[in-house]
Every structure is written in structure tokens, then in C-alpha cells.
Amino acid sequence: VSGLPPNSVYLMDSEAADILQGIQDQMVFLSQDPDIKLPVSFDKGLAYAKRCENRVKPQTVRKILEPLKKHGVSDAEICLISNVSPESTDEVFSLIPTLKPNVGKLKGPLKIALDELADLKEGV
């Protein structure tokens, strides 16, 4: 993704929700300090990140999608796949056109990952 600093970290919505929830949980202590004020957008950001929360641990989702990196899928693309929760490989290739040149080597591993995610979400 162009335009972002090279040291940027891409997060899945569920990872962002965990981080923001941790900040909100600490607000009891942080609110005692008059210098610490959260922007109005904080609650909106937390609500957005939690909108599709499916009670699946972000670490589990990351573990399922991480092997796709061996096939050239970037962190940003992994986060996009996680956030959108596509149901098929065709949906992934439509959503992320940069993956199309590697459809031959990606289709199998991608299907495995999507199937594992579907099984995981069914079990929740």
C-alpha cells in the first residue's frame, strides 16, 4: 500500500479492536490525568473495529492466514482478507487484483485458509 511510512504495521480489525479495548479498559486510570484526553473519534473507531467481532482470537486468524506470505501475499492483503471474510478464492482475487498474477500457486493455499476460517467461525 503506497503512501504509508515504511515502518507502518497493518492490523486486522480484530487486532485493532483488542488494542482499542485495552485503552478503553485503562481509561479509569487514565481519566484521572487531565492531560490525557481521547478524541471523540476513539469510540467510533472502537465501534468500527468491533463491528464484525466474531469472538475468534486475532492470533488464531493470523496463524491461519500467515502461511499465505510464503506465496507472496503481503501483510496488508492478509488484513484485507481477514477484515472482509471472503467466502471463495474467486472473491479474494476480485477483491485484491494484485494477487491475480499468482492465481496458480495461490488458489490451493488460499482455499485451505478460507476453509479453515469458515470452520473456525462456524464453531463459534
XYZ file of C-alpha atoms in Angstrom:
124
model
C 0.000 0.000 0.000
C 1.642 3.204 -1.111
C 1.613 6.424 0.843
C 2.231 4.837 4.236
C 5.533 5.074 6.101
C 7.743 2.001 5.631
C 7.545 1.154 9.352
C 3.727 1.015 9.313
C 2.079 -2.031 10.831
C -1.053 -3.422 9.240
C -3.731 -4.653 11.623
C -6.768 -6.797 11.180
C -9.919 -5.145 12.540
C -9.989 -7.679 15.369
C -6.406 -6.781 16.346
C -7.270 -3.078 16.323
C -10.366 -3.799 18.431
C -8.228 -5.607 21.028
C -5.797 -2.685 21.242
C -8.543 -0.054 21.461
C -10.472 -2.112 24.015
C -7.320 -2.288 26.131
C -7.034 1.503 26.025
C -10.699 1.891 26.943
C -10.256 -0.549 29.838
C -7.414 1.627 31.147
C -9.482 4.822 30.954
C -10.474 4.503 34.628
C -6.839 5.158 35.468
C -6.047 7.418 32.536
C -9.057 9.689 33.130
C -7.509 10.813 36.430
C -4.802 12.581 34.422
C -6.194 15.852 32.993
C -3.525 15.822 30.272
C -4.899 12.608 28.753
C -7.974 13.077 26.627
C -9.229 10.671 23.999
C -10.563 12.200 20.807
C -14.279 11.926 20.093
C -13.378 9.617 17.212
C -11.992 6.999 19.637
C -15.404 5.480 20.410
C -16.301 5.466 16.713
C -13.032 3.733 15.878
C -13.593 1.113 18.556
C -17.177 0.512 17.397
C -15.988 0.165 13.787
C -13.234 -2.281 14.685
C -15.648 -4.380 16.744
C -18.479 -4.334 14.161
C -17.718 -7.798 12.863
C -16.237 -9.205 16.017
C -16.783 -12.922 15.886
C -15.177 -13.965 19.179
C -12.339 -15.638 17.287
C -8.937 -14.690 18.638
C -6.999 -12.467 16.229
C -3.908 -14.625 16.846
C -5.778 -17.679 15.557
C -6.898 -15.881 12.397
C -3.378 -14.536 11.848
C -1.942 -18.070 12.288
C -4.308 -19.400 9.604
C -3.521 -16.616 7.119
C 0.215 -16.228 7.836
C 1.288 -19.153 5.564
C -0.021 -17.151 2.588
C 3.038 -14.908 2.983
C 5.169 -17.761 1.589
C 3.203 -17.310 -1.627
C 3.734 -13.549 -1.861
C 0.656 -12.277 -0.018
C 1.510 -9.078 1.870
C 0.510 -8.120 5.414
C -1.908 -5.542 4.019
C -3.549 -8.183 1.810
C -3.771 -10.634 4.726
C -5.503 -7.981 6.823
C -7.899 -7.219 3.976
C -8.783 -10.905 3.607
C -9.391 -11.144 7.349
C -11.478 -7.978 7.533
C -13.710 -8.792 4.556
C -14.078 -12.531 5.271
C -14.490 -13.636 1.649
C -16.198 -16.959 1.063
C -14.291 -18.067 -2.033
C -10.939 -17.724 -3.739
C -12.675 -16.024 -6.678
C -13.953 -13.393 -4.263
C -10.407 -12.845 -2.968
C -8.992 -12.430 -6.482
C -11.780 -9.984 -7.352
C -11.182 -8.024 -4.169
C -7.379 -7.973 -4.456
C -6.425 -7.797 -8.149
C -2.690 -7.728 -7.335
C -2.970 -11.414 -6.392
C -4.306 -12.458 -9.817
C -0.883 -12.993 -11.430
C -0.202 -15.665 -8.793
C -3.580 -17.399 -9.036
C -1.942 -20.719 -9.972
C 0.214 -21.008 -6.880
C -2.184 -19.187 -4.542
C -5.529 -20.845 -5.239
C -4.797 -24.025 -3.226
C -3.267 -22.411 -0.107
C -5.908 -19.687 -0.196
C -8.733 -22.239 -0.336
C -7.227 -24.097 2.625
C -7.027 -20.854 4.636
C -10.586 -19.806 3.738
C -11.914 -23.264 4.642
C -10.106 -23.148 7.999
C -11.519 -19.687 8.712
C -15.031 -20.835 7.787
C -14.709 -23.866 10.089
C -13.405 -21.647 12.867
C -16.278 -19.173 12.553
C -18.832 -21.994 12.416
C -17.510 -23.333 15.691
C -18.017 -20.008 17.461
